[in-house]
């Protein structure tokens, strides 16, 4: 096809209609080159001839040629004219040259086996935003104005350090403030250099999996357990061994105790999602076992700021005498999930490898946010925010528990831990908790099916009811609607 005809067709391409004339000419020639309709070495007409053929000014074509030249699509040969540059890779020259365009189009575009496994059953519908009234998240307890003021201090005229990568595990004053907070409120045994700032627990888990395991290593996973941790372990090709949960927390049987896991993932302060607090005897068993096996315990302490009665529970890390516990915390629950700041407390011998791993794999930053957060903690705002939201969530929990207890039939059992941001309604085995969740959603109630948190049978049925961020005035009517729905379902399936 003559060049002008080819280009005239290209000039009419719908996605170029809004472009200025020189840009349309450039695009038409560029596309003809990329699709090999204009092969390497082909001579382009003079700008004068092409302008006449296309019906544009010569200047328009000149600007288009200049741009093609600048981007390497064509080359000017002095005294001879403008030619399409030969940019085909060497290995595709000669005989394969012709096949190249078809080849690229036909090659399969599949994910890796790991990618296929990971994306086959997305879990994002179980994101733990902890709303109970659907789509009504109430973040008003977060002191936005104060937060903005603290951030402004660092953004008004930021120093180079504020705009740089976060080196050496993050902003030191924040790590110091966290070390102090964890020592006092969670009985964690640490110094500030053991604390590394991450982009949340998900990243902390990934770092642990990458640095402490090899493909196929075994990891003990609570069953039922936190899907976010499970996804990370799956993404790292680990061999997940489900360990049962009973009223005392994680409950390995004798066969489990024969195995050699590299990692043990646990939520001792408030098992996710069953709402169970791990007993002291189980804590000791776990520490003893990890010490003997050389396994690392990943203690995910995601919501222990929220304890509504009794004394705060000490962390598992604080009981550990073998330095086998890695403690993970997050600001997702206590501040807001999108802040994407968490922390990891590693034993002294892991500080350096974890610093290198964090920096080389994840290249963290957000120094100004870390600095503002450090001020937030040091100036006492964090402590008063915790008091404030604890009061508010405690009130919500009490309303929820009271309404559910009064309305639910006896066959539905309510969990009773006095901690965290969710509770569980246990249902008789014949109930279909997934169907119940779908039905609740139609009534603007967002709960999760307990059965979906299991890695392996036997699977218990129930509803996980998150209540952080729930508007207080909607709590009682929504709890009533939910309880009535559950009662009807139990009656229908009895
Ligand atoms: C058990 C558990 N761990 C950790 C987290 C927080 O993860 P991240 O810090 O990545 O937001 C959550 C959030 O919902 C959770 O439910």
XYZ file of C-alpha atoms and ligand atoms in Angstrom:
510
model
C 0.000 0.000 0.000
C 1.445 3.431 -0.831
C 2.687 5.211 2.276
C 0.289 8.164 2.059
C -2.710 5.790 1.899
C -1.407 3.828 4.853
C -0.879 6.978 6.879
C -4.225 8.510 5.942
C -5.910 5.410 7.431
C -3.772 5.821 10.585
C -4.598 9.507 10.841
C -8.251 8.626 11.197
C -7.649 6.343 14.194
C -10.274 7.254 16.774
C -7.846 7.502 19.708
C -5.858 10.204 17.846
C -8.793 12.431 16.953
C -8.141 14.953 19.748
C -4.401 15.284 19.117
C -2.839 18.252 17.296
C -2.055 17.618 13.599
C 1.738 17.097 14.011
C 1.096 14.578 16.786
C -1.369 12.658 14.579
C 1.156 12.436 11.759
C 3.814 11.308 14.228
C 1.479 8.628 15.669
C 0.464 7.337 12.226
C 4.120 6.893 11.167
C 5.150 5.476 14.553
C 2.401 2.855 14.415
C 3.275 1.926 10.836
C 6.889 1.370 11.982
C 5.948 -0.634 15.093
C 3.598 -2.867 13.089
C 6.402 -3.467 10.536
C 4.304 -2.008 7.724
C 7.197 0.410 7.401
C 10.230 -1.893 7.777
C 13.669 -0.886 9.054
C 15.701 0.825 6.324
C 12.634 2.069 4.386
C 13.008 5.585 3.084
C 10.398 8.144 4.131
C 9.206 10.659 1.551
C 10.467 14.217 1.820
C 8.509 16.413 4.198
C 7.327 18.530 1.262
C 5.923 15.501 -0.663
C 4.289 13.942 2.381
C 2.688 17.264 3.342
C 1.135 17.525 -0.111
C -0.060 13.874 -0.045
C -1.615 14.180 3.410
C -3.009 17.664 2.943
C -1.110 19.182 5.902
C 1.320 22.082 6.081
C 4.978 21.226 5.597
C 5.708 22.570 9.052
C 3.340 19.982 10.603
C 5.196 17.135 8.893
C 8.563 18.660 9.837
C 7.620 18.704 13.540
C 6.419 15.071 13.295
C 9.721 13.992 11.638
C 11.717 15.830 14.331
C 9.880 13.963 17.032
C 10.399 10.595 15.271
C 14.074 11.437 15.024
C 14.304 12.420 18.703
C 12.682 9.135 19.801
C 14.859 6.986 17.559
C 12.190 5.708 15.135
C 13.926 7.245 12.134
C 17.400 8.446 11.248
C 18.524 11.241 8.930
C 21.241 10.425 6.409
C 22.934 13.612 5.230
C 22.173 14.392 1.623
C 20.054 11.261 1.246
C 16.869 11.690 3.307
C 15.055 10.153 6.295
C 14.996 6.387 6.853
C 13.194 4.082 9.278
C 15.751 3.075 11.910
C 16.535 -0.612 12.074
C 15.742 -1.320 15.707
C 14.819 -5.004 15.438
C 16.867 -7.013 17.996
C 19.763 -8.928 16.427
C 18.388 -12.335 17.288
C 15.265 -11.629 15.212
C 17.111 -10.674 12.036
C 16.996 -12.527 8.715
C 14.839 -15.623 8.660
C 12.925 -14.901 11.861
C 12.339 -11.277 10.971
C 9.105 -12.022 9.176
C 7.711 -14.140 11.958
C 8.344 -11.603 14.716
C 5.058 -9.702 14.691
C 2.889 -12.826 14.806
C 5.088 -14.528 17.362
C 4.628 -11.896 20.081
C 0.865 -11.952 19.655
C 0.612 -15.729 19.975
C 2.796 -16.349 23.017
C 0.791 -17.454 26.033
C 0.286 -14.720 28.643
C -0.331 -16.841 31.673
C 0.446 -16.203 35.328
C 2.968 -18.321 37.207
C 1.652 -21.359 39.095
C 2.020 -19.317 42.271
C 0.179 -16.398 40.705
C -2.616 -18.699 39.591
C -2.952 -20.201 43.071
C -2.895 -16.790 44.712
C -5.494 -15.172 42.533
C -7.840 -18.151 42.203
C -9.792 -17.239 45.346
C -9.368 -13.577 46.234
C -9.833 -12.800 49.933
C -10.353 -9.070 49.675
C -14.013 -9.451 50.486
C -12.834 -10.366 53.990
C -10.813 -7.185 54.504
C -10.927 -6.452 58.187
C -12.255 -2.952 58.147
C -14.421 -4.033 61.107
C -17.592 -2.310 60.130
C -20.777 -3.954 61.169
C -23.268 -1.656 59.529
C -22.370 -2.121 55.874
C -20.737 0.776 54.039
C -21.090 3.108 57.023
C -17.531 3.287 58.299
C -17.214 5.973 60.893
C -13.647 7.281 61.170
C -14.670 10.426 63.022
C -12.868 9.351 66.225
C -9.549 9.919 64.490
C -8.255 13.437 65.323
C -7.771 14.630 61.737
C -7.115 18.268 62.578
C -4.400 17.464 65.089
C -2.885 14.937 62.690
C -2.812 17.531 59.944
C -1.084 20.014 62.265
C 1.573 17.461 63.234
C 2.188 16.598 59.598
C 2.354 20.257 58.553
C 5.322 20.754 60.829
C 7.318 18.390 58.598
C 5.823 19.432 55.289
C 6.132 23.208 55.633
C 9.823 23.138 54.721
C 10.865 19.483 54.708
C 14.462 18.580 55.432
C 16.316 16.237 53.101
C 15.904 13.415 55.641
C 12.117 13.729 55.486
C 12.140 13.225 51.716
C 14.694 10.436 51.703
C 14.222 6.674 52.008
C 13.631 5.421 55.546
C 17.007 3.944 56.425
C 18.137 1.691 59.298
C 14.683 0.413 60.162
C 12.865 3.753 60.153
C 12.726 7.079 61.969
C 14.680 6.612 65.219
C 12.488 8.790 67.504
C 9.444 6.757 66.406
C 11.247 3.504 67.125
C 12.237 4.859 70.554
C 8.677 5.972 71.298
C 7.357 2.555 70.255
C 9.954 0.728 72.344
C 8.822 2.692 75.384
C 5.135 2.103 74.650
C 5.578 -1.635 74.083
C 7.708 -2.052 77.201
C 5.150 -0.338 79.407
C 1.851 -1.432 77.916
C 2.639 -4.849 76.397
C 5.544 -6.042 78.562
C 7.653 -6.552 75.456
C 11.370 -6.898 76.273
C 13.268 -4.727 73.814
C 15.484 -1.816 72.944
C 14.719 0.698 70.189
C 17.155 -0.876 67.695
C 15.102 -4.081 67.740
C 12.129 -2.144 66.300
C 11.744 -1.779 62.529
C 9.020 0.303 60.934
C 7.166 -1.462 58.117
C 4.158 -0.747 55.923
C 1.904 -2.806 58.212
C 1.672 -6.378 59.414
C 1.255 -7.732 55.915
C 4.710 -6.456 54.998
C 6.187 -7.595 58.333
C 4.910 -11.125 57.701
C 6.306 -11.103 54.194
C 9.704 -10.032 55.461
C 9.717 -12.829 58.045
C 8.688 -15.404 55.443
C 11.350 -14.261 52.972
C 14.182 -14.025 55.476
C 13.459 -17.004 57.705
C 12.097 -19.694 55.386
C 12.892 -21.562 52.204
C 10.382 -22.885 49.682
C 8.406 -25.783 51.097
C 9.276 -25.141 54.769
C 6.490 -25.826 57.204
C 4.558 -23.077 58.924
C 2.034 -23.695 61.675
C -1.086 -21.729 60.970
C -3.950 -21.226 63.379
C -7.079 -23.032 62.111
C -9.254 -21.005 61.762
C -6.838 -18.173 61.166
C -6.102 -14.809 59.657
C -6.410 -14.981 55.850
C -3.838 -12.161 55.420
C -1.102 -14.259 57.035
C -2.170 -17.310 55.085
C -1.875 -15.390 51.804
C 1.670 -14.314 52.615
C 2.725 -17.858 53.471
C 1.121 -19.176 50.298
C 2.836 -16.451 48.271
C 6.152 -17.650 49.701
C 5.427 -21.273 48.761
C 5.366 -22.516 52.324
C 3.754 -25.682 53.521
C 0.884 -24.666 55.804
C 0.018 -26.988 58.665
C -3.345 -26.131 60.213
C -3.314 -26.270 64.025
C -6.631 -26.461 65.857
C -7.925 -23.745 68.180
C -9.823 -24.542 71.362
C -10.940 -22.466 74.357
C -7.262 -21.978 75.413
C -6.013 -20.899 72.006
C -3.719 -22.804 69.663
C -3.916 -26.521 70.470
C -1.336 -28.741 68.737
C -1.992 -32.494 69.040
C 0.751 -35.106 69.456
C 1.199 -35.453 65.694
C 1.685 -31.696 65.326
C 4.276 -31.843 68.094
C 6.268 -34.365 66.026
C 6.764 -31.837 63.196
C 9.557 -29.312 62.621
C 7.940 -26.014 61.582
C 10.153 -23.048 60.685
C 7.437 -20.547 61.590
C 4.507 -20.560 63.979
C 1.952 -17.855 63.327
C -0.170 -16.969 66.367
C -2.499 -14.278 67.705
C -2.175 -15.025 71.464
C -3.747 -11.850 72.857
C -6.921 -12.273 70.837
C -7.133 -15.205 68.458
C -8.269 -14.145 65.045
C -11.095 -14.811 64.355
C -12.386 -16.983 67.242
C -12.041 -14.268 69.930
C -10.129 -16.641 72.266
C -7.314 -15.372 74.533
C -4.423 -17.860 74.756
C -3.998 -19.363 78.230
C -0.694 -19.223 80.082
C -0.167 -22.974 79.824
C -0.531 -22.848 76.020
C 1.839 -19.899 75.854
C 4.436 -21.879 77.748
C 3.899 -24.940 75.599
C 4.377 -22.904 72.435
C 7.534 -21.181 73.693
C 8.990 -24.439 74.921
C 8.245 -26.205 71.628
C 9.646 -23.333 69.513
C 12.809 -23.288 71.644
C 13.370 -27.032 71.173
C 12.635 -27.007 67.457
C 14.412 -23.766 66.565
C 11.121 -22.436 65.162
C 10.232 -18.733 65.055
C 6.950 -17.643 66.591
C 5.321 -14.726 64.772
C 3.196 -13.040 67.424
C 0.589 -10.924 65.626
C -0.622 -8.481 68.283
C -3.025 -6.609 66.031
C -5.669 -5.213 68.379
C -4.587 -5.584 71.993
C -4.950 -1.838 72.651
C -8.620 -2.718 72.993
C -9.074 -4.482 76.286
C -12.274 -3.424 77.966
C -12.057 -5.099 81.377
C -9.386 -6.621 83.606
C -5.689 -6.004 83.406
C -3.849 -5.770 80.074
C -2.356 -9.084 79.005
C 1.395 -9.348 78.663
C 2.725 -10.255 75.238
C 4.049 -13.712 74.453
C 7.356 -12.075 73.543
C 7.717 -10.882 77.138
C 7.640 -14.497 78.383
C 10.153 -15.775 75.847
C 13.523 -16.794 77.248
C 14.891 -18.316 74.026
C 14.555 -15.236 71.762
C 12.312 -17.178 69.388
C 9.436 -14.671 69.235
C 9.105 -11.973 66.602
C 6.507 -9.441 67.669
C 4.317 -7.723 65.049
C 2.169 -4.652 65.647
C 0.163 -2.302 63.453
C -1.514 1.109 63.476
C -4.277 -0.194 61.172
C -6.710 -0.835 63.995
C -5.804 1.802 66.519
C -5.459 4.693 64.020
C -6.747 3.844 60.542
C -5.941 1.075 58.033
C -4.768 3.307 55.194
C -1.913 4.746 57.256
C 0.070 1.623 56.324
C 2.460 1.751 59.238
C 3.304 -1.241 61.370
C 6.327 -2.420 63.306
C 8.251 -5.543 63.921
C 10.363 -6.339 66.983
C 13.115 -8.814 66.198
C 15.567 -10.584 68.535
C 18.997 -8.865 68.668
C 20.716 -11.312 66.285
C 18.124 -10.618 63.573
C 18.369 -6.812 63.642
C 20.954 -6.467 60.909
C 19.541 -9.058 58.478
C 16.057 -7.583 58.882
C 17.320 -4.058 58.268
C 19.010 -5.195 55.087
C 15.978 -7.238 54.013
C 13.527 -4.427 54.668
C 15.637 -1.912 52.846
C 16.587 -4.085 49.861
C 13.240 -5.769 49.272
C 10.731 -3.109 50.235
C 12.684 0.181 50.084
C 10.585 1.945 52.761
C 9.974 5.691 53.008
C 7.231 7.880 54.497
C 9.646 9.590 56.878
C 7.389 12.615 57.368
C 4.465 10.389 58.388
C 6.759 8.467 60.726
C 7.969 11.753 62.247
C 4.416 13.031 62.766
C 3.469 9.709 64.326
C 6.432 9.907 66.648
C 5.258 13.349 67.856
C 1.724 11.997 68.152
C 2.968 9.344 70.574
C 5.507 11.467 72.468
C 3.112 14.363 73.039
C 0.573 12.034 74.656
C -2.027 12.150 71.871
C -1.706 8.449 71.159
C -2.505 7.534 74.770
C -5.553 9.814 74.843
C -6.708 8.563 71.447
C -6.518 4.979 72.714
C -8.540 5.935 75.806
C -11.078 7.688 73.622
C -11.599 4.901 71.059
C -11.427 2.208 73.713
C -14.368 3.909 75.434
C -16.246 4.231 72.202
C -15.619 0.705 70.929
C -16.292 -0.677 74.431
C -19.672 1.025 74.351
C -20.380 -0.392 70.928
C -19.331 -3.866 72.043
C -21.540 -3.660 75.144
C -24.560 -2.565 73.083
C -23.906 -5.292 70.573
C -23.411 -8.016 73.180
C -26.448 -6.929 75.164
C -28.748 -6.822 72.127
C -27.477 -10.081 70.672
C -27.655 -11.924 74.018
C -31.235 -10.787 74.566
C -32.420 -11.560 71.042
C -30.502 -14.648 69.877
C -31.917 -18.113 70.496
C -29.894 -20.396 72.794
C -28.513 -22.426 69.865
C -26.472 -19.392 68.798
C -23.569 -18.866 71.200
C -21.832 -15.548 71.589
C -18.080 -15.346 72.298
C -17.218 -13.532 75.496
C -13.595 -12.301 75.383
C -13.409 -8.770 76.678
C -10.987 -7.548 74.064
C -10.517 -6.507 70.464
C -12.782 -5.218 67.721
C -14.841 -8.245 66.850
C -16.854 -11.036 68.409
C -18.179 -14.323 67.112
C -21.655 -15.836 66.981
C -21.271 -19.624 66.895
C -23.978 -21.424 64.956
C -25.195 -25.034 64.876
C -23.269 -27.158 62.360
C -26.175 -27.494 59.914
C -26.270 -23.708 59.369
C -24.927 -22.253 56.149
C -22.930 -19.265 57.415
C -21.971 -18.170 53.879
C -25.638 -17.928 52.841
C -26.427 -16.131 56.076
C -23.703 -13.561 55.408
C -25.110 -12.901 51.934
C -28.587 -12.471 53.368
C -27.266 -10.115 56.089
C -25.489 -8.041 53.455
C -28.808 -7.484 51.686
C -30.000 -6.003 54.975
C -26.960 -3.686 55.204
C -25.138 -5.799 57.766
C -21.518 -6.700 57.105
C -20.415 -9.879 58.868
C -18.059 -12.665 57.760
C -18.602 -16.437 57.675
C -16.466 -18.209 60.296
C -16.164 -21.258 58.017
C -14.232 -19.167 55.455
C -11.306 -18.755 57.890
C -10.549 -22.484 58.016
C -7.681 -24.057 56.139
C -8.905 -27.573 56.749
C -11.853 -29.460 58.247
C -13.430 -29.852 60.756
C -15.014 -26.482 60.043
C -17.217 -24.674 62.564
C -20.062 -22.408 61.446
C -20.548 -18.932 62.758
C -20.454 -15.217 62.087
C -17.495 -12.927 62.725
C -18.918 -9.572 63.751
C -16.481 -6.637 63.583
C -17.663 -3.462 65.261
C -14.856 -0.890 65.106
C -15.891 2.164 63.058
C -19.591 1.285 63.496
C -21.831 4.317 64.033
C -23.135 3.964 67.618
C -26.702 4.983 66.836
C -27.026 2.209 64.269
C -25.606 -0.532 66.481
C -28.728 -1.673 68.320
C -31.183 -1.740 65.383
C -28.614 -3.531 63.197
C -27.807 -6.042 65.962
C -31.525 -6.776 66.323
C -31.931 -7.289 62.588
C -28.937 -9.613 62.567
C -30.129 -11.640 65.563
C -33.584 -12.066 64.047
C -32.055 -13.179 60.795
C -29.885 -15.731 62.618
C -32.887 -17.009 64.599
C -34.931 -17.488 61.429
C -32.035 -19.316 59.767
C -31.559 -21.639 62.735
C -35.300 -22.391 62.863
C -35.362 -23.112 59.120
C -32.355 -25.467 59.252
C -33.182 -27.280 62.538
C -5.192 -10.714 62.531
C -4.771 -9.439 61.896
N -3.470 -9.115 61.885
C -3.045 -7.961 61.335
C -3.915 -7.066 60.764
C -3.422 -5.767 60.216
O -2.723 -5.898 59.079
P -2.057 -4.601 58.394
O -1.162 -3.964 59.401
O -1.320 -5.163 57.244
O -3.184 -3.689 58.002
C -5.248 -7.370 60.719
C -6.132 -6.420 60.049
O -7.228 -6.527 59.869
C -5.704 -8.574 61.305
O -6.995 -8.887 61.322
